[in-house]
mmCIF file of C-alpha atoms (C1' of nucleotides) in Angstrom:
data_model
loop_
_atom_site.group_PDB
_atom_site.id
_atom_site.type_symbol
_atom_site.label_atom_id
_atom_site.label_comp_id
_atom_site.label_asym_id
_atom_site.label_seq_id
_atom_site.Cartn_x
_atom_site.Cartn_y
_atom_site.Cartn_z
ATOM 1 C CA MET A 1 0.000 0.000 0.000
ATOM 2 C CA CYS A 2 1.179 3.411 -0.805
ATOM 3 C CA PRO A 3 0.488 5.665 2.134
ATOM 4 C CA MET A 4 0.842 8.680 -0.063
ATOM 5 C CA ASP A 5 -1.912 7.673 -2.366
ATOM 6 C CA PRO A 6 -5.165 8.320 -0.572
ATOM 7 C CA ASP A 7 -7.229 6.774 -3.311
ATOM 8 C CA ARG A 8 -5.503 3.472 -3.257
ATOM 9 C CA ALA A 9 -5.123 3.436 0.462
ATOM 10 C CA PHE A 10 -8.770 4.104 0.904
ATOM 11 C CA ASP A 11 -9.828 1.544 -1.623
ATOM 12 C CA THR A 12 -7.948 -1.082 0.252
ATOM 13 C CA SER A 13 -9.655 -0.352 3.477
ATOM 14 C CA LEU A 14 -13.169 0.337 2.319
ATOM 15 C CA SER A 15 -13.866 -2.065 -0.460
ATOM 16 C CA LEU A 16 -14.567 -4.904 1.871
ATOM 17 C CA GLY A 17 -18.269 -5.087 1.740
ATOM 18 C CA LEU A 18 -19.474 -2.095 3.632
ATOM 19 C CA GLY A 19 -20.824 -0.174 0.709
ATOM 20 C CA SER A 20 -23.114 2.046 2.674
ATOM 21 C CA TYR A 21 -21.499 5.373 2.257
ATOM 22 C CA GLY A 22 -23.679 8.309 1.757
ATOM 23 C CA ASP A 23 -23.384 10.353 -1.380
ATOM 24 C CA GLN A 24 -22.538 13.417 0.537
ATOM 25 C CA GLU A 25 -19.586 15.180 -0.924
ATOM 26 C CA ASP A 26 -17.942 18.122 0.641
ATOM 27 C CA HIS A 27 -18.671 20.502 -2.145
ATOM 28 C CA GLU A 28 -16.617 23.166 -0.526
ATOM 29 C CA SER A 29 -13.501 21.117 -0.596
ATOM 30 C CA LYS A 30 -11.653 21.368 -3.802
ATOM 31 C CA ILE A 31 -10.284 17.907 -3.325
ATOM 32 C CA LYS A 32 -12.963 15.360 -3.980
ATOM 33 C CA LYS A 33 -11.036 12.595 -2.355
ATOM 34 C CA PRO A 34 -12.309 9.498 -0.637
ATOM 35 C CA LEU A 35 -11.909 11.083 2.715
ATOM 36 C CA ALA A 36 -14.468 13.627 1.730
ATOM 37 C CA LYS A 37 -16.872 10.750 1.486
ATOM 38 C CA LEU A 38 -16.348 10.181 5.152
ATOM 39 C CA GLY A 39 -18.799 12.977 5.550
ATOM 40 C CA GLY A 40 -21.412 10.416 4.591
ATOM 41 C CA ASN A 41 -23.360 8.005 6.690
ATOM 42 C CA TRP A 42 -20.446 6.398 8.418
ATOM 43 C CA VAL A 43 -19.075 9.575 9.746
ATOM 44 C CA ALA A 44 -22.457 10.639 10.905
ATOM 45 C CA CYS A 45 -22.848 7.417 12.845
ATOM 46 C CA LEU A 46 -19.451 7.705 14.380
ATOM 47 C CA THR A 47 -19.872 11.280 15.322
ATOM 48 C CA ILE A 48 -23.188 10.617 16.952
ATOM 49 C CA GLY A 49 -21.738 7.686 18.748
ATOM 50 C CA LEU A 50 -19.135 9.719 20.472
ATOM 51 C CA PRO A 51 -19.986 11.079 23.852
ATOM 52 C CA GLY A 52 -20.966 14.687 23.895
ATOM 53 C CA GLY A 53 -18.082 17.045 24.218
ATOM 54 C CA MET A 54 -15.598 14.224 23.995
ATOM 55 C CA ALA A 55 -13.277 16.175 21.863
ATOM 56 C CA CYS A 56 -12.345 18.412 24.675
ATOM 57 C CA GLY A 57 -10.333 15.576 26.023
ATOM 58 C CA PRO A 58 -9.803 14.203 29.443
ATOM 59 C CA GLY A 59 -9.085 17.576 30.921
ATOM 60 C CA GLY A 60 -12.608 18.347 31.861
ATOM 61 C CA SER A 61 -11.537 20.884 34.392
ATOM 62 C CA ALA A 62 -14.018 23.406 33.129
ATOM 63 C CA SER A 63 -16.721 24.375 35.492
ATOM 64 C CA GLY A 64 -19.313 23.904 32.828
ATOM 65 C CA ASP A 65 -19.999 27.582 32.401
ATOM 66 C CA GLU A 66 -19.114 27.509 28.752
ATOM 67 C CA ALA A 67 -20.740 30.780 27.930
ATOM 68 C CA GLY A 68 -18.698 32.432 30.570
ATOM 69 C CA MET A 69 -15.565 30.861 29.295
ATOM 70 C CA MET A 70 -16.174 32.057 25.792
ATOM 71 C CA ALA A 71 -17.124 35.476 26.935
ATOM 72 C CA SER A 72 -13.894 35.883 28.820
ATOM 73 C CA GLY A 73 -11.791 34.584 25.994
ATOM 74 C CA PRO A 74 -10.441 31.112 25.393
ATOM 75 C CA ALA A 75 -9.676 29.105 28.449
ATOM 76 C CA SER A 76 -7.060 27.167 26.568
ATOM 77 C CA SER A 77 -3.773 27.390 28.303
ATOM 78 C CA PHE A 78 -0.188 26.393 28.225
ATOM 79 C CA SER A 79 1.849 24.906 30.944
ATOM 80 C CA ASN A 80 5.123 26.544 30.271
ATOM 81 C CA SER A 81 6.607 26.452 33.707
ATOM 82 C CA SER A 82 6.471 24.549 36.901
ATOM 83 C CA SER A 83 5.033 27.591 38.607
ATOM 84 C CA VAL A 84 2.126 27.528 36.232
ATOM 85 C CA LYS A 85 1.622 23.837 36.953
ATOM 86 C CA ARG A 86 1.647 24.517 40.618
ATOM 87 C CA GLU A 87 -0.763 27.371 40.223
ATOM 88 C CA LYS A 88 -3.120 25.279 38.204
ATOM 89 C CA ALA A 89 -2.843 22.391 40.582
ATOM 90 C CA GLU A 90 -3.582 24.514 43.558
ATOM 91 C CA HIS A 91 -6.237 26.800 42.232
ATOM 92 C CA GLY A 92 -7.557 25.250 39.059
ATOM 93 C CA GLU A 93 -7.125 26.305 35.489
ATOM 94 C CA GLU A 94 -9.819 28.945 35.268
ATOM 95 C CA GLU A 95 -8.538 30.659 38.339
ATOM 96 C CA ALA A 96 -5.048 30.600 36.914
ATOM 97 C CA VAL A 97 -6.346 32.262 33.801
ATOM 98 C CA GLU A 98 -8.190 34.814 35.798
ATOM 99 C CA ARG A 99 -5.099 35.571 37.794
ATOM 100 C CA GLY A 100 -3.162 36.082 34.643
ATOM 101 C CA VAL A 101 -0.789 33.231 35.301
ATOM 102 C CA VAL A 102 -1.997 31.487 32.193
ATOM 103 C CA SER A 103 -2.355 33.833 29.311
ATOM 104 C CA PRO A 104 -5.301 33.651 26.966
ATOM 105 C CA ARG A 105 -4.299 31.847 23.847
ATOM 106 C CA ALA A 106 -5.153 34.563 21.401
ATOM 107 C CA ALA A 107 -2.997 37.104 23.105
ATOM 108 C CA ILE A 108 -0.035 34.793 23.017
ATOM 109 C CA ASP A 109 -0.490 33.890 19.405
ATOM 110 C CA VAL A 110 -1.115 37.244 17.968
ATOM 111 C CA GLU A 111 1.124 39.386 20.027
ATOM 112 C CA ASP A 112 4.025 37.258 21.062
ATOM 113 C CA GLU A 113 4.381 34.266 18.843
ATOM 114 C CA ASP A 114 7.988 33.489 19.642
ATOM 115 C CA GLU A 115 7.994 33.907 23.342
ATOM 116 C CA PHE A 116 7.481 30.246 24.118
ATOM 117 C CA SER A 117 9.008 26.993 23.083
ATOM 118 C CA PRO A 118 8.194 25.675 19.610
ATOM 119 C CA ARG A 119 5.913 22.981 20.959
ATOM 120 C CA LYS A 120 3.082 24.883 22.525
ATOM 121 C CA LYS A 121 0.551 22.486 23.873
ATOM 122 C CA LEU A 122 -2.830 23.953 24.434
ATOM 123 C CA ARG A 123 -6.055 22.377 25.467
ATOM 124 C CA LEU A 124 -9.146 23.662 23.810
ATOM 125 C CA SER A 125 -12.006 24.639 26.018
ATOM 126 C CA LYS A 126 -15.246 22.716 25.955
ATOM 127 C CA ALA A 127 -16.953 25.536 24.177
ATOM 128 C CA GLN A 128 -14.261 25.710 21.535
ATOM 129 C CA SER A 129 -14.303 21.978 21.011
ATOM 130 C CA SER A 130 -18.054 21.962 20.811
ATOM 131 C CA ILE A 131 -18.089 24.595 18.114
ATOM 132 C CA LEU A 132 -15.371 22.818 16.202
ATOM 133 C CA GLU A 133 -17.313 19.562 16.430
ATOM 134 C CA GLU A 134 -20.440 21.221 15.130
ATOM 135 C CA SER A 135 -18.484 22.685 12.278
ATOM 136 C CA PHE A 136 -16.928 19.319 11.531
ATOM 137 C CA LYS A 137 -20.352 17.733 11.356
ATOM 138 C CA ALA A 138 -21.311 20.305 8.762
ATOM 139 C CA HIS A 139 -18.177 19.811 6.662
ATOM 140 C CA THR A 140 -15.118 17.709 7.324
ATOM 141 C CA THR A 141 -12.861 20.085 5.416
ATOM 142 C CA LEU A 142 -12.717 23.837 5.460
ATOM 143 C CA ASN A 143 -12.046 26.363 2.801
ATOM 144 C CA THR A 144 -9.957 29.397 3.599
ATOM 145 C CA LYS A 145 -12.852 31.639 4.475
ATOM 146 C CA GLN A 146 -14.464 29.107 6.744
ATOM 147 C CA LYS A 147 -11.172 28.509 8.439
ATOM 148 C CA HIS A 148 -10.598 32.165 9.135
ATOM 149 C CA ASP A 149 -14.161 32.738 10.248
ATOM 150 C CA LEU A 150 -13.957 29.857 12.646
ATOM 151 C CA ALA A 151 -10.601 31.017 13.905
ATOM 152 C CA ASN A 152 -11.999 34.459 14.590
ATOM 153 C CA GLN A 153 -15.032 33.022 16.294
ATOM 154 C CA LEU A 154 -12.937 30.806 18.534
ATOM 155 C CA ASN A 155 -10.141 33.289 19.048
ATOM 156 C CA LEU A 156 -7.652 30.847 17.616
ATOM 157 C CA ARG A 157 -5.198 31.017 14.781
ATOM 158 C CA PRO A 158 -6.369 29.682 11.426
ATOM 159 C CA ARG A 159 -3.503 27.242 11.592
ATOM 160 C CA GLN A 160 -4.866 25.837 14.839
ATOM 161 C CA VAL A 161 -8.269 25.356 13.307
ATOM 162 C CA GLU A 162 -6.641 23.670 10.347
ATOM 163 C CA VAL A 163 -4.643 21.355 12.566
ATOM 164 C CA TRP A 164 -7.700 20.525 14.611
ATOM 165 C CA PHE A 165 -9.576 19.493 11.493
ATOM 166 C CA GLN A 166 -6.644 17.433 10.308
ATOM 167 C CA ASN A 167 -6.491 15.585 13.580
ATOM 168 C CA ARG A 168 -10.246 15.236 13.707
ATOM 169 C CA ARG A 169 -10.286 13.622 10.274
ATOM 170 C CA ALA A 170 -7.558 11.290 11.392
ATOM 171 C CA ARG A 171 -9.554 10.300 14.457
ATOM 172 C CA THR A 172 -12.627 9.725 12.353
ATOM 173 C CA LYS A 173 -10.686 7.535 9.997
ATOM 174 C CA LEU A 174 -9.217 5.571 12.852
ATOM 175 C CA LYS A 175 -12.629 4.975 14.333
ATOM 176 C CA GLN A 176 -13.919 3.982 10.949
ATOM 177 C CA THR A 177 -11.106 1.496 10.546
ATOM 178 C CA GLU A 178 -11.897 -0.008 13.912
ATOM 179 C CA VAL A 179 -15.540 -0.361 12.994
ATOM 180 C CA GLU A 180 -14.617 -2.024 9.716
ATOM 181 C CA CYS A 181 -12.264 -4.360 11.481
ATOM 182 C CA GLU A 182 -15.012 -5.491 13.808
ATOM 183 C CA MET A 183 -17.392 -5.987 10.915
ATOM 184 C CA LEU A 184 -14.848 -8.046 9.035
ATOM 185 C CA LYS A 185 -14.239 -10.187 12.079
ATOM 186 C CA LYS A 186 -17.934 -10.901 12.341
ATOM 187 C CA CYS A 187 -18.114 -11.582 8.630
ATOM 188 C CA CYS A 188 -15.210 -13.986 8.930
ATOM 189 C CA GLU A 189 -16.923 -15.842 11.749
ATOM 190 C CA THR A 190 -20.110 -16.094 9.739
ATOM 191 C CA LEU A 191 -18.244 -17.522 6.773
ATOM 192 C CA LYS A 192 -16.456 -20.006 8.966
ATOM 193 C CA GLU A 193 -19.733 -21.168 10.379
ATOM 194 C CA GLU A 194 -21.192 -21.449 6.905
ATOM 195 C CA ASN A 195 -18.188 -23.448 5.806
ATOM 196 C CA ARG A 196 -18.583 -25.832 8.715
ATOM 197 C CA ARG A 197 -22.241 -26.251 7.946
ATOM 198 C CA LEU A 198 -21.587 -27.001 4.270
ATOM 199 C CA ARG A 199 -18.851 -29.464 5.097
ATOM 200 C CA LYS A 200 -21.143 -31.260 7.452
ATOM 201 C CA GLU A 201 -23.848 -31.332 4.804
ATOM 202 C CA LEU A 202 -21.404 -32.690 2.291
ATOM 203 C CA GLN A 203 -20.396 -35.455 4.634
ATOM 204 C CA GLU A 204 -24.006 -36.411 5.150
ATOM 205 C CA LEU A 205 -24.656 -36.515 1.415
ATOM 206 C CA LYS A 206 -21.573 -38.603 0.874
ATOM 207 C CA SER A 207 -22.707 -41.098 3.423
ATOM 208 C CA LEU A 208 -26.124 -41.326 1.773
ATOM 209 C CA LYS A 209 -24.801 -41.883 -1.785
ATOM 210 C CA PRO A 210 -21.304 -43.223 -1.586
ATOM 211 C CA THR A 211 -21.106 -44.083 -5.337
ATOM 212 C CA THR A 212 -22.072 -40.640 -6.554
ATOM 213 C CA PRO A 213 -19.077 -38.752 -7.986
ATOM 214 C CA VAL A 214 -18.067 -36.020 -5.673
ATOM 215 C CA TYR A 215 -17.716 -33.398 -8.340
ATOM 216 C CA ARG A 216 -21.407 -33.478 -9.143
ATOM 217 C CA GLN A 217 -22.234 -32.369 -5.621
ATOM 218 C CA VAL A 218 -19.721 -29.571 -5.483
ATOM 219 C CA PRO A 219 -20.957 -26.178 -6.638
ATOM 220 C CA ALA A 220 -19.054 -24.644 -9.501
ATOM 221 C CA ALA A 221 -17.748 -21.904 -7.296
ATOM 222 C CA ALA A 222 -15.986 -24.446 -5.133
ATOM 223 C CA LEU A 223 -14.141 -26.126 -8.013
ATOM 224 C CA PRO A 224 -10.467 -25.358 -8.481
ATOM 225 C CA LEU A 225 -9.599 -22.812 -11.131
ATOM 226 C CA CYS A 226 -6.776 -22.586 -13.573
ATOM 227 C CA PRO A 227 -4.512 -19.846 -12.239
ATOM 228 C CA SER A 228 -3.890 -18.337 -15.667
ATOM 229 C CA CYS A 229 -7.278 -18.377 -17.363
ATOM 230 C CA GLU A 230 -9.548 -19.079 -14.373
ATOM 231 C CA ARG A 231 -11.330 -21.912 -16.115
ATOM 232 C CA ILE A 232 -12.836 -24.578 -13.952
ATOM 233 C CA ARG A 233 -10.860 -27.758 -13.729
ATOM 234 C CA HIS A 234 -12.093 -30.500 -16.110
ATOM 235 C CA PRO A 235 -14.806 -32.484 -14.356
ATOM 236 C CA GLU A 236 -13.752 -35.785 -15.857
ATOM 237 C CA PHE A 237 -10.425 -35.651 -14.098
ATOM 238 C CA PRO A 238 -11.064 -33.945 -10.826
ATOM 239 C CA PHE A 239 -8.239 -35.655 -9.034
ATOM 240 C CA SER A 240 -5.946 -36.574 -11.886
ATOM 241 C CA ASN A 241 -2.273 -35.746 -12.167
ATOM 242 C CA GLU A 242 -1.200 -32.278 -13.258
ATOM 243 C CA SER A 243 -0.817 -33.134 -16.958
ATOM 244 C CA ARG A 244 -4.503 -33.872 -17.233
ATOM 245 C CA LEU A 245 -5.881 -31.088 -15.117
ATOM 246 C CA TRP A 246 -6.780 -28.823 -18.027
ATOM 247 C CA PRO A 247 -7.397 -31.125 -20.947
ATOM 248 C CA ALA A 248 -9.385 -28.673 -23.031
ATOM 249 C CA HIS A 249 -7.281 -25.701 -22.134
ATOM 250 C CA PRO A 250 -6.541 -23.392 -25.071
ATOM 251 C CA SER A 251 -3.561 -21.732 -23.500
ATOM 252 C CA ALA A 252 -0.121 -23.101 -24.053
ATOM 253 C CA ALA A 253 0.947 -21.507 -20.803
ATOM 254 C CA CYS A 254 -0.904 -24.175 -18.903
ATOM 255 C "C1'" DT B 1 -0.935 24.223 -25.795
ATOM 256 C "C1'" DA B 2 2.606 22.284 -22.967
ATOM 257 C "C1'" DA B 3 6.016 22.722 -19.430
ATOM 258 C "C1'" DC B 4 7.480 24.621 -15.291
ATOM 259 C "C1'" DC B 5 7.103 26.495 -10.697
ATOM 260 C "C1'" DA B 6 5.301 28.069 -6.319
ATOM 261 C "C1'" DA B 7 1.709 28.052 -3.048
ATOM 262 C "C1'" DA B 8 -1.798 25.808 -0.633
ATOM 263 C "C1'" DG B 9 -3.811 21.923 1.258
ATOM 264 C "C1'" DC B 10 -4.025 17.114 2.274
ATOM 265 C "C1'" DT B 11 -2.621 12.570 4.537
ATOM 266 C "C1'" DC B 12 0.375 10.070 7.324
ATOM 267 C "C1'" DT B 13 3.568 9.679 10.920
ATOM 268 C "C1'" DT B 14 5.855 11.204 14.837
ATOM 269 C "C1'" DT B 15 6.626 14.011 18.878
ATOM 270 C "C1'" DA B 16 5.502 16.275 23.054
ATOM 271 C "C1'" DC B 17 2.481 17.361 26.510
ATOM 272 C "C1'" DC B 18 -1.396 16.562 29.665
ATOM 273 C "C1'" DT B 19 -4.519 13.843 32.441
ATOM 274 C "C1'" DC B 20 -5.847 10.002 34.935
ATOM 275 C "C1'" DA B 21 -5.900 5.500 37.050
ATOM 276 C "C1'" DT C 1 4.666 10.559 44.702
ATOM 277 C "C1'" DC C 2 5.707 7.962 40.709
ATOM 278 C "C1'" DT C 3 4.532 5.778 36.482
ATOM 279 C "C1'" DG C 4 2.521 4.001 32.343
ATOM 280 C "C1'" DA C 5 -1.331 4.399 29.158
ATOM 281 C "C1'" DG C 6 -4.314 7.004 26.478
ATOM 282 C "C1'" DG C 7 -5.763 11.282 24.292
ATOM 283 C "C1'" DT C 8 -4.601 15.053 21.542
ATOM 284 C "C1'" DA C 9 -2.287 19.439 19.739
ATOM 285 C "C1'" DA C 10 1.357 20.339 16.842
ATOM 286 C "C1'" DA C 11 5.120 19.620 13.568
ATOM 287 C "C1'" DG C 12 7.383 17.580 9.587
ATOM 288 C "C1'" DA C 13 7.688 14.895 5.304
ATOM 289 C "C1'" DG C 14 5.921 13.931 1.068
ATOM 290 C "C1'" DC C 15 2.289 14.116 -2.275
ATOM 291 C "C1'" DT C 16 -1.469 16.363 -5.233
ATOM 292 C "C1'" DT C 17 -3.884 20.142 -7.067
ATOM 293 C "C1'" DT C 18 -4.224 24.651 -8.831
ATOM 294 C "C1'" DG C 19 -3.149 28.931 -10.799
ATOM 295 C "C1'" DG C 20 0.238 31.924 -12.837
ATOM 296 C "C1'" DT C 21 3.946 32.549 -16.249
#
DNA sequence: TAACCAAAGCTCTTTACCTCA
DNA sequence: TCTGAGGTAAAGAGCTTTGGT
């Protein structure tokens, strides 16, 4: 599989009998790629299946007053020093923000981009995550205008919104893969059971009519095929040696 | 019209940080 | 208090598409 070829990669993972994608295409995305199809039924199911507000992560330290949080600016914060950690541990994140120990994200980004280390880990507030989730439900990819609008609304950088959507698509795809894996496992079990049942049936038929040639009871689909032309093996010599396996075969390769 | 190039955007993978049991 | 696992924001590599020249 070529990881850099989304088409092929996606075909490999999705062509295994699910076939229930919606026709929804993200018309605002200029790339009509398979991932855009994830905006269809499967994504909808997965999204609904996730617990509400899950995307805000395990932090959950918010008091639940989301309106208040949004009104006072993003509660997202960085832990850039041990003193900040201590402050947050002792007084809670919101209080740290209020006390100015943890700066609002927007102020850091816009005004002092280079003040902190390159890896700036933030945690989105519940309100921010909720809005992003709602937006993701509407469209799994964003055009430039949508990205900037959302960034303004959430007081984030457009790049952060972009990254969030990238990660969100990745999570969706991962979930989807897990769902498919489970379905394939079940399918495999069903086929195994069917195989056992047919074998048992075959044994019973054999015991009833021991003189009947076996090949007449075997469905065509179960007969061996020529690897080059895929013709069914000649019924007159079902168990003959290799030189007589394909007596009427037109190909010299066999 | 074809070839080239740069920018933008995407996926995939990895890294770093945070939280929790 | 320490630690490992899990979740997730962010970064980097590489690819594709698109628009300009």
